[in-house]
mmCIF file of C-alpha atoms in Angstrom:
data_model
loop_
_atom_site.group_PDB
_atom_site.id
_atom_site.type_symbol
_atom_site.label_atom_id
_atom_site.label_comp_id
_atom_site.label_asym_id
_atom_site.label_seq_id
_atom_site.Cartn_x
_atom_site.Cartn_y
_atom_site.Cartn_z
ATOM 1 C CA UNK A 204 42.591 25.113 -9.973
ATOM 2 C CA UNK A 205 42.839 24.341 -6.287
ATOM 3 C CA UNK A 206 39.774 24.676 -4.076
ATOM 4 C CA UNK A 207 40.286 26.867 -1.186
ATOM 5 C CA UNK A 208 38.387 24.800 1.328
ATOM 6 C CA UNK A 209 39.091 27.031 4.253
ATOM 7 C CA UNK A 210 37.734 29.996 2.626
ATOM 8 C CA UNK A 211 34.936 28.425 0.902
ATOM 9 C CA UNK A 212 33.709 25.861 2.992
ATOM 10 C CA UNK A 213 30.200 26.755 2.270
ATOM 11 C CA UNK A 214 28.797 29.234 -0.129
ATOM 12 C CA UNK A 215 29.869 32.574 1.204
ATOM 13 C CA UNK A 216 31.219 31.163 4.447
ATOM 14 C CA UNK A 217 34.633 30.152 5.530
ATOM 15 C CA UNK A 218 35.313 27.073 7.675
ATOM 16 C CA UNK A 219 36.313 29.194 10.607
ATOM 17 C CA UNK A 220 33.251 31.259 10.425
ATOM 18 C CA UNK A 221 31.083 28.092 10.192
ATOM 19 C CA UNK A 222 32.790 26.496 13.278
ATOM 20 C CA UNK A 223 32.181 29.807 15.253
ATOM 21 C CA UNK A 224 28.519 29.869 14.180
ATOM 22 C CA UNK A 225 27.909 26.141 14.808
ATOM 23 C CA UNK A 226 29.475 26.155 18.265
ATOM 24 C CA UNK A 227 27.149 29.179 19.202
ATOM 25 C CA UNK A 228 24.079 27.690 17.919
ATOM 26 C CA UNK A 229 24.332 23.925 18.631
ATOM 27 C CA UNK A 230 26.763 23.806 21.688
ATOM 28 C CA UNK A 231 25.802 20.104 22.582
ATOM 29 C CA UNK A 232 27.167 19.120 19.173
ATOM 30 C CA UNK A 233 30.323 21.038 18.828
ATOM 31 C CA UNK A 234 32.458 18.476 20.345
ATOM 32 C CA UNK A 235 31.482 16.014 17.569
ATOM 33 C CA UNK A 236 33.200 18.052 14.616
ATOM 34 C CA UNK A 237 36.611 17.448 13.558
ATOM 35 C CA UNK A 238 37.074 20.231 11.002
ATOM 36 C CA UNK A 239 40.539 20.270 11.080
ATOM 37 C CA UNK A 240 40.981 16.461 10.589
ATOM 38 C CA UNK A 241 44.465 15.653 8.818
ATOM 39 C CA UNK A 242 44.154 15.068 5.025
ATOM 40 C CA UNK A 243 40.881 17.332 4.884
ATOM 41 C CA UNK A 244 42.023 19.478 2.067
ATOM 42 C CA UNK A 245 43.616 16.761 -0.019
ATOM 43 C CA UNK A 246 40.349 14.548 0.206
ATOM 44 C CA UNK A 247 37.695 16.922 0.392
ATOM 45 C CA UNK A 248 39.016 19.933 -1.709
ATOM 46 C CA UNK A 249 38.697 18.093 -4.948
ATOM 47 C CA UNK A 250 35.159 16.715 -4.133
ATOM 48 C CA UNK A 251 34.033 20.093 -3.125
ATOM 49 C CA UNK A 252 35.662 21.596 -6.300
ATOM 50 C CA UNK A 253 33.523 19.126 -8.567
ATOM 51 C CA UNK A 254 30.317 20.342 -9.772
ATOM 52 C CA UNK A 255 27.577 18.853 -7.808
ATOM 53 C CA UNK A 256 24.006 18.152 -8.929
ATOM 54 C CA UNK A 257 22.416 19.038 -5.811
ATOM 55 C CA UNK A 258 23.913 22.507 -5.662
ATOM 56 C CA UNK A 259 21.360 24.276 -7.870
ATOM 57 C CA UNK A 260 19.390 23.767 -10.963
ATOM 58 C CA UNK A 261 22.425 25.238 -12.907
ATOM 59 C CA UNK A 262 24.475 22.269 -11.896
ATOM 60 C CA UNK A 263 21.677 19.698 -11.868
ATOM 61 C CA UNK A 264 18.744 19.671 -9.826
ATOM 62 C CA UNK A 265 19.566 21.109 -6.488
ATOM 63 C CA UNK A 266 16.883 23.794 -6.562
ATOM 64 C CA UNK A 267 14.022 21.627 -7.583
ATOM 65 C CA UNK A 268 15.078 18.911 -5.062
ATOM 66 C CA UNK A 269 14.920 21.279 -2.207
ATOM 67 C CA UNK A 270 11.497 22.587 -3.203
ATOM 68 C CA UNK A 271 10.257 18.997 -3.452
ATOM 69 C CA UNK A 272 11.589 18.241 0.040
ATOM 70 C CA UNK A 273 9.845 21.201 1.517
ATOM 71 C CA UNK A 274 7.194 18.359 2.126
ATOM 72 C CA UNK A 275 9.496 16.568 4.792
ATOM 73 C CA UNK A 276 6.994 13.872 5.468
ATOM 74 C CA UNK A 277 6.763 12.162 1.996
ATOM 75 C CA UNK A 278 9.326 9.645 3.327
ATOM 76 C CA UNK A 279 7.954 9.409 6.841
ATOM 77 C CA UNK A 280 7.148 5.583 6.805
ATOM 78 C CA UNK A 281 10.819 4.779 5.724
ATOM 79 C CA UNK A 282 12.279 7.209 8.010
ATOM 80 C CA UNK A 283 10.593 6.064 11.025
ATOM 81 C CA UNK A 284 11.976 2.500 10.332
ATOM 82 C CA UNK A 285 15.403 3.636 9.777
ATOM 83 C CA UNK A 286 15.504 5.557 13.098
ATOM 84 C CA UNK A 287 14.300 2.535 14.906
ATOM 85 C CA UNK A 288 17.040 0.283 13.142
ATOM 86 C CA UNK A 289 19.872 2.867 13.856
ATOM 87 C CA UNK A 290 18.818 3.345 17.541
ATOM 88 C CA UNK A 291 17.287 0.107 18.716
ATOM 89 C CA UNK A 292 14.447 2.030 20.026
ATOM 90 C CA UNK A 293 10.993 2.593 19.139
ATOM 91 C CA UNK A 294 10.824 6.372 19.844
ATOM 92 C CA UNK A 295 13.025 9.295 21.158
ATOM 93 C CA UNK A 296 11.824 8.626 24.613
ATOM 94 C CA UNK A 297 13.841 5.569 24.892
ATOM 95 C CA UNK A 298 17.203 7.098 23.727
ATOM 96 C CA UNK A 299 20.034 7.808 26.056
ATOM 97 C CA UNK A 300 20.266 11.635 26.945
ATOM 98 C CA UNK A 301 23.551 11.873 24.955
ATOM 99 C CA UNK A 302 22.599 9.689 22.112
ATOM 100 C CA UNK A 303 23.305 11.245 18.684
ATOM 101 C CA UNK A 304 22.766 10.286 15.181
ATOM 102 C CA UNK A 305 24.808 11.172 12.050
ATOM 103 C CA UNK A 306 22.835 11.220 8.898
ATOM 104 C CA UNK A 307 25.753 11.396 6.440
ATOM 105 C CA UNK A 308 23.730 11.826 3.329
ATOM 106 C CA UNK A 309 21.128 14.067 4.906
ATOM 107 C CA UNK A 310 20.626 16.629 2.150
ATOM 108 C CA UNK A 311 18.718 19.630 3.460
ATOM 109 C CA UNK A 312 17.617 17.775 6.725
ATOM 110 C CA UNK A 313 14.888 15.680 5.372
ATOM 111 C CA UNK A 314 15.243 12.977 8.031
ATOM 112 C CA UNK A 315 15.684 15.260 10.946
ATOM 113 C CA UNK A 316 12.584 17.439 9.725
ATOM 114 C CA UNK A 317 10.569 14.193 9.532
ATOM 115 C CA UNK A 318 11.771 12.935 12.803
ATOM 116 C CA UNK A 319 10.610 16.299 14.392
ATOM 117 C CA UNK A 320 7.195 15.742 13.245
ATOM 118 C CA UNK A 321 6.789 12.015 13.899
ATOM 119 C CA UNK A 322 5.129 11.565 17.231
ATOM 120 C CA UNK A 323 7.491 8.714 18.393
ATOM 121 C CA UNK A 324 10.488 10.634 17.369
ATOM 122 C CA UNK A 325 9.844 14.299 18.040
ATOM 123 C CA UNK A 326 11.893 15.709 21.038
ATOM 124 C CA UNK A 327 12.978 18.902 22.312
ATOM 125 C CA UNK A 328 16.621 17.849 22.263
ATOM 126 C CA UNK A 329 18.246 18.033 18.747
ATOM 127 C CA UNK A 330 19.847 14.560 18.348
ATOM 128 C CA UNK A 331 20.457 14.312 14.573
ATOM 129 C CA UNK A 332 23.431 15.764 12.823
ATOM 130 C CA UNK A 333 22.722 16.227 9.119
ATOM 131 C CA UNK A 334 25.737 15.891 6.816
ATOM 132 C CA UNK A 335 25.989 16.388 2.961
ATOM 133 C CA UNK A 336 28.638 16.807 0.178
ATOM 134 C CA UNK A 337 26.578 19.898 -1.155
ATOM 135 C CA UNK A 338 27.250 23.156 0.251
ATOM 136 C CA UNK A 339 23.702 24.491 -0.678
ATOM 137 C CA UNK A 340 22.142 21.472 0.987
ATOM 138 C CA UNK A 341 23.989 22.258 4.303
ATOM 139 C CA UNK A 342 23.004 26.000 3.993
ATOM 140 C CA UNK A 343 19.384 25.068 3.739
ATOM 141 C CA UNK A 344 19.676 22.624 6.629
ATOM 142 C CA UNK A 345 21.088 25.397 8.869
ATOM 143 C CA UNK A 346 18.329 27.759 7.612
ATOM 144 C CA UNK A 347 16.026 25.351 8.924
ATOM 145 C CA UNK A 348 17.641 25.631 12.243
ATOM 146 C CA UNK A 349 19.109 22.200 12.145
ATOM 147 C CA UNK A 350 22.669 21.168 13.252
ATOM 148 C CA UNK A 351 24.311 20.362 9.876
ATOM 149 C CA UNK A 352 28.070 20.071 8.586
ATOM 150 C CA UNK A 353 29.483 19.716 5.147
ATOM 151 C CA UNK A 354 31.349 16.443 4.597
ATOM 152 C CA UNK A 355 31.730 13.421 2.378
ATOM 153 C CA UNK A 356 30.737 9.790 3.358
ATOM 154 C CA UNK A 357 34.243 8.840 2.465
ATOM 155 C CA UNK A 358 35.703 11.427 4.888
ATOM 156 C CA UNK A 359 33.744 12.381 7.876
ATOM 157 C CA UNK A 360 34.590 15.594 9.725
ATOM 158 C CA UNK A 361 33.651 14.009 12.972
ATOM 159 C CA UNK A 362 35.429 12.822 16.145
ATOM 160 C CA UNK A 363 36.173 9.231 17.010
ATOM 161 C CA UNK A 364 33.367 7.412 18.921
ATOM 162 C CA UNK A 365 30.922 10.384 19.109
ATOM 163 C CA UNK A 366 27.815 9.011 17.660
ATOM 164 C CA UNK A 367 25.252 6.185 18.748
ATOM 165 C CA UNK A 368 24.267 5.762 15.226
ATOM 166 C CA UNK A 369 25.230 6.584 11.623
ATOM 167 C CA UNK A 370 22.850 6.467 8.762
ATOM 168 C CA UNK A 371 23.610 6.341 5.054
ATOM 169 C CA UNK A 372 20.221 6.883 3.227
ATOM 170 C CA UNK A 373 18.495 8.276 0.250
ATOM 171 C CA UNK A 374 21.504 8.621 -1.786
ATOM 172 C CA UNK A 375 24.051 5.689 -0.865
ATOM 173 C CA UNK A 376 24.372 4.821 -4.572
ATOM 174 C CA UNK A 377 26.160 8.072 -5.097
ATOM 175 C CA UNK A 378 29.060 6.488 -3.324
ATOM 176 C CA UNK A 379 31.236 4.707 -5.739
ATOM 177 C CA UNK A 380 31.399 1.070 -5.330
ATOM 178 C CA UNK A 381 34.981 0.954 -4.729
ATOM 179 C CA UNK A 382 34.690 3.402 -2.117
ATOM 180 C CA UNK A 383 31.923 1.935 -0.008
ATOM 181 C CA UNK A 384 33.544 -0.307 2.420
ATOM 182 C CA UNK A 385 36.112 2.463 3.320
ATOM 183 C CA UNK A 386 33.016 4.817 3.947
ATOM 184 C CA UNK A 387 31.598 2.247 6.160
ATOM 185 C CA UNK A 388 34.881 1.982 7.947
ATOM 186 C CA UNK A 389 34.872 5.753 8.516
ATOM 187 C CA UNK A 390 31.513 5.289 9.981
ATOM 188 C CA UNK A 391 32.870 2.594 12.224
ATOM 189 C CA UNK A 392 35.393 5.070 13.430
ATOM 190 C CA UNK A 393 33.001 7.635 14.490
ATOM 191 C CA UNK A 394 30.551 5.295 16.356
ATOM 192 C CA UNK A 395 30.685 4.565 19.847
ATOM 193 C CA UNK A 396 31.081 0.877 21.039
ATOM 194 C CA UNK A 397 27.723 -0.920 20.525
ATOM 195 C CA UNK A 398 26.634 1.879 17.989
ATOM 196 C CA UNK A 399 24.989 0.960 14.797
ATOM 197 C CA UNK A 400 25.421 1.649 11.144
ATOM 198 C CA UNK A 401 22.453 1.575 8.825
ATOM 199 C CA UNK A 402 22.983 1.672 5.065
ATOM 200 C CA UNK A 403 19.800 2.079 2.946
ATOM 201 C CA UNK A 404 19.422 2.091 -0.908
ATOM 202 C CA UNK A 405 17.338 0.202 -3.282
ATOM 203 C CA UNK A 406 18.063 -3.332 -4.646
ATOM 204 C CA UNK A 407 19.383 -3.998 -7.984
ATOM 205 C CA UNK A 408 16.562 -5.466 -10.270
ATOM 206 C CA UNK A 409 13.903 -3.933 -8.063
ATOM 207 C CA UNK A 410 11.094 -1.820 -9.630
ATOM 208 C CA UNK A 411 12.519 1.233 -7.836
ATOM 209 C CA UNK A 412 16.014 0.591 -9.112
ATOM 210 C CA UNK A 413 14.426 0.235 -12.671
ATOM 211 C CA UNK A 414 12.721 3.800 -12.192
ATOM 212 C CA UNK A 415 16.153 5.338 -11.538
ATOM 213 C CA UNK A 416 17.887 3.352 -14.489
ATOM 214 C CA UNK A 417 15.026 3.973 -17.016
ATOM 215 C CA UNK A 418 13.334 7.226 -16.237
ATOM 216 C CA UNK A 419 15.794 9.268 -14.064
ATOM 217 C CA UNK A 420 18.902 8.419 -16.017
ATOM 218 C CA UNK A 421 17.135 9.434 -19.342
ATOM 219 C CA UNK A 422 15.172 12.557 -18.308
ATOM 220 C CA UNK A 423 17.276 14.113 -15.316
ATOM 221 C CA UNK A 424 19.815 16.814 -16.134
ATOM 222 C CA UNK A 425 22.783 14.756 -14.995
ATOM 223 C CA UNK A 426 21.469 11.292 -15.759
ATOM 224 C CA UNK A 427 21.788 8.408 -13.319
ATOM 225 C CA UNK A 428 25.054 6.650 -13.889
ATOM 226 C CA UNK A 429 25.090 5.106 -10.314
ATOM 227 C CA UNK A 430 25.312 1.509 -9.178
ATOM 228 C CA UNK A 431 22.667 0.407 -6.743
ATOM 229 C CA UNK A 432 23.211 -2.480 -4.278
ATOM 230 C CA UNK A 433 22.959 -6.025 -4.135
ATOM 231 C CA UNK A 434 22.600 -7.940 -0.647
ATOM 232 C CA UNK A 435 25.822 -9.788 -1.035
ATOM 233 C CA UNK A 436 27.813 -6.486 -1.614
ATOM 234 C CA UNK A 437 26.071 -4.713 1.232
ATOM 235 C CA UNK A 438 26.524 -7.489 3.767
ATOM 236 C CA UNK A 439 30.034 -8.305 2.584
ATOM 237 C CA UNK A 440 31.280 -4.440 2.616
ATOM 238 C CA UNK A 441 29.768 -3.840 6.117
ATOM 239 C CA UNK A 442 31.399 -6.961 7.585
ATOM 240 C CA UNK A 443 34.712 -6.197 5.937
ATOM 241 C CA UNK A 444 34.677 -2.661 7.719
ATOM 242 C CA UNK A 445 34.444 -4.338 11.026
ATOM 243 C CA UNK A 446 30.783 -4.525 11.676
ATOM 244 C CA UNK A 447 29.183 -7.559 13.704
ATOM 245 C CA UNK A 448 26.005 -8.890 13.644
ATOM 246 C CA UNK A 449 25.333 -7.471 10.066
ATOM 247 C CA UNK A 450 21.829 -8.164 8.786
ATOM 248 C CA UNK A 451 20.298 -7.243 5.471
ATOM 249 C CA UNK A 452 16.543 -6.908 4.826
ATOM 250 C CA UNK A 453 13.842 -5.140 2.974
ATOM 251 C CA UNK A 454 11.718 -2.272 4.302
ATOM 252 C CA UNK A 455 8.754 -0.603 2.844
ATOM 253 C CA UNK A 456 9.624 2.882 2.123
ATOM 254 C CA UNK A 457 6.987 4.539 -0.051
ATOM 255 C CA UNK A 458 6.361 8.235 -1.257
ATOM 256 C CA UNK A 459 3.326 9.412 0.378
ATOM 257 C CA UNK A 460 1.481 12.776 -0.090
ATOM 258 C CA UNK A 461 -1.588 13.911 1.957
ATOM 259 C CA UNK A 462 -4.138 16.093 0.275
ATOM 260 C CA UNK A 463 -7.782 17.489 0.603
ATOM 261 C CA UNK A 464 -9.007 15.639 -2.451
ATOM 262 C CA UNK A 465 -8.067 13.006 -4.961
ATOM 263 C CA UNK A 466 -6.960 15.560 -7.661
ATOM 264 C CA UNK A 467 -4.520 17.421 -5.409
ATOM 265 C CA UNK A 468 -3.154 13.970 -3.969
ATOM 266 C CA UNK A 469 -2.512 12.857 -7.436
ATOM 267 C CA UNK A 470 -0.875 16.273 -8.419
ATOM 268 C CA UNK A 471 1.138 16.416 -5.164
ATOM 269 C CA UNK A 472 2.823 13.105 -5.639
ATOM 270 C CA UNK A 473 3.380 13.539 -9.520
ATOM 271 C CA UNK A 474 4.872 17.024 -9.012
ATOM 272 C CA UNK A 475 7.075 15.643 -6.106
ATOM 273 C CA UNK A 476 8.658 13.176 -8.518
ATOM 274 C CA UNK A 477 9.113 15.702 -11.362
ATOM 275 C CA UNK A 478 10.885 18.169 -8.738
ATOM 276 C CA UNK A 479 12.829 15.619 -6.805
ATOM 277 C CA UNK A 480 14.448 14.062 -9.805
ATOM 278 C CA UNK A 481 14.565 17.293 -11.926
ATOM 279 C CA UNK A 482 12.758 15.425 -14.871
ATOM 280 C CA UNK A 483 12.235 17.101 -18.004
ATOM 281 C CA UNK A 484 10.217 15.919 -21.142
ATOM 282 C CA UNK A 485 8.847 17.186 -24.427
ATOM 283 C CA UNK A 486 5.367 16.286 -23.680
ATOM 284 C CA UNK A 487 2.859 19.182 -23.194
ATOM 285 C CA UNK A 488 1.428 17.803 -19.936
ATOM 286 C CA UNK A 489 4.429 16.710 -17.630
ATOM 287 C CA UNK A 490 2.084 15.450 -15.103
ATOM 288 C CA UNK A 491 0.433 13.078 -17.228
ATOM 289 C CA UNK A 492 3.742 12.022 -18.859
ATOM 290 C CA UNK A 493 5.302 11.141 -15.476
ATOM 291 C CA UNK A 494 2.349 9.152 -14.466
ATOM 292 C CA UNK A 495 2.776 6.949 -17.342
ATOM 293 C CA UNK A 496 6.353 6.647 -16.718
ATOM 294 C CA UNK A 497 5.825 5.561 -13.119
ATOM 295 C CA UNK A 498 3.009 3.050 -14.198
ATOM 296 C CA UNK A 499 5.497 1.483 -16.857
ATOM 297 C CA UNK A 500 8.461 1.233 -14.483
ATOM 298 C CA UNK A 501 7.014 0.661 -10.881
ATOM 299 C CA UNK A 502 5.024 -2.580 -10.822
ATOM 300 C CA UNK A 503 5.378 -4.445 -7.562
ATOM 301 C CA UNK A 504 2.671 -7.043 -8.067
ATOM 302 C CA UNK A 505 5.199 -9.970 -8.197
ATOM 303 C CA UNK A 506 7.679 -8.501 -5.860
ATOM 304 C CA UNK A 507 6.053 -9.278 -2.535
ATOM 305 C CA UNK A 508 4.450 -6.395 -1.142
ATOM 306 C CA UNK A 509 2.478 -8.892 1.161
ATOM 307 C CA UNK A 510 5.516 -9.412 3.423
ATOM 308 C CA UNK A 511 5.231 -5.947 4.778
ATOM 309 C CA UNK A 512 1.531 -6.649 5.979
ATOM 310 C CA UNK A 513 -0.711 -3.687 6.986
ATOM 311 C CA UNK A 514 1.927 -1.013 6.544
ATOM 312 C CA UNK A 515 1.234 -1.228 2.920
ATOM 313 C CA UNK A 516 -2.209 0.320 2.126
ATOM 314 C CA UNK A 517 -4.906 -2.020 0.621
ATOM 315 C CA UNK A 518 -5.306 -0.098 -2.618
ATOM 316 C CA UNK A 519 -1.509 -0.269 -3.153
ATOM 317 C CA UNK A 520 -1.448 -4.087 -2.277
ATOM 318 C CA UNK A 521 -3.991 -4.310 -5.164
ATOM 319 C CA UNK A 522 -2.588 -2.325 -7.707
ATOM 320 C CA UNK A 523 1.319 -2.800 -7.098
ATOM 321 C CA UNK A 524 1.872 0.685 -8.178
ATOM 322 C CA UNK A 525 0.948 4.599 -7.537
ATOM 323 C CA UNK A 526 -2.496 4.651 -5.987
ATOM 324 C CA UNK A 527 -4.740 7.489 -4.833
ATOM 325 C CA UNK A 528 -7.382 6.607 -2.349
ATOM 326 C CA UNK A 529 -9.478 8.241 0.449
ATOM 327 C CA UNK A 530 -9.065 7.502 4.185
ATOM 328 C CA UNK A 531 -10.702 8.745 7.250
ATOM 329 C CA UNK A 532 -8.125 11.627 7.379
ATOM 330 C CA UNK A 533 -8.507 12.752 3.772
ATOM 331 C CA UNK A 534 -7.193 11.723 0.369
ATOM 332 C CA UNK A 535 -3.627 10.035 0.014
ATOM 333 C CA UNK A 536 -1.258 9.366 -2.884
ATOM 334 C CA UNK A 537 1.215 6.568 -2.484
ATOM 335 C CA UNK A 538 4.027 5.312 -4.340
ATOM 336 C CA UNK A 539 5.167 2.011 -3.393
ATOM 337 C CA UNK A 540 8.892 1.413 -2.867
ATOM 338 C CA UNK A 541 10.931 -1.294 -1.100
ATOM 339 C CA UNK A 542 14.518 -0.312 0.058
ATOM 340 C CA UNK A 543 17.429 -2.677 0.777
ATOM 341 C CA UNK A 544 18.784 -1.954 4.256
ATOM 342 C CA UNK A 545 21.802 -3.331 5.984
ATOM 343 C CA UNK A 546 22.407 -2.935 9.720
ATOM 344 C CA UNK A 547 25.635 -3.680 11.426
ATOM 345 C CA UNK A 548 26.793 -3.218 15.189
ATOM 346 C CA UNK A 549 30.334 -1.919 16.297
ATOM 347 C CA UNK A 550 31.450 -4.347 18.779
#
């Protein structure tokens, strides 16, 4: 069956209706879109037709993922670092007035929503364009009043040299290994000279990759048959796509939940994990079960959290795993994660 992309670009919306609405709502970004890009139907049609685990809970975990990410600040520590790496600035005040960032794997706008709440990155000007393969994710991002466009990392519906930064984060492992370099090359195409590509994922063999391979693969509706990243693969792929000054590093990218007491901090972070990954189990108490899984899989004691200094909370330094502790501002639940990040510049 052929997918009619023009008529069903988003659930309940044709591509022409989407374009008219986008131009009316986000005129300063309208010129970035290339919805009529040649090859669109041939490349994106089959991808849009394929069942997507992020559409709904009937196809995977889309509804529960969106519920979990109503808490847009759970990844704020990592998001702030990614924005700095992509822009070369420490906050939105330093961005050029025409700077735009394309968040290719943006889901329902988690990065854009976090940026709007981070003191250094909030701005009255919307400068992040959220992209995603899932139509329901884009519908939700638009409902949040965010500029958003349905696309694939392998085929960006954006004009040449329109962005100062491109970000692949929180899902880069969903891009098949053999298509990654071509995806970076398409990001190279839409970047302005001097612009940066940032690719974020979890390193093969790390505790977080172990979590995906052991728990998410076994207990999520669609499993997790995806390949994470090695330093060598990431560096070589970005260089092959034409990027200069490619650097690969680790960043500290925890899941953090704030609450009024220890009980709600623990519940908040464990329920986030259950919902975000759509985890199901036969145990009577799913919260206790997922906590057991976390403690078994995510142990950073020998993985070098000390390299990140004070950004890692002292209780997490000591335990190397999920910690709940009190601060001057209330109670916090923090799950340590380290992410592998590659940064390259378009010369």
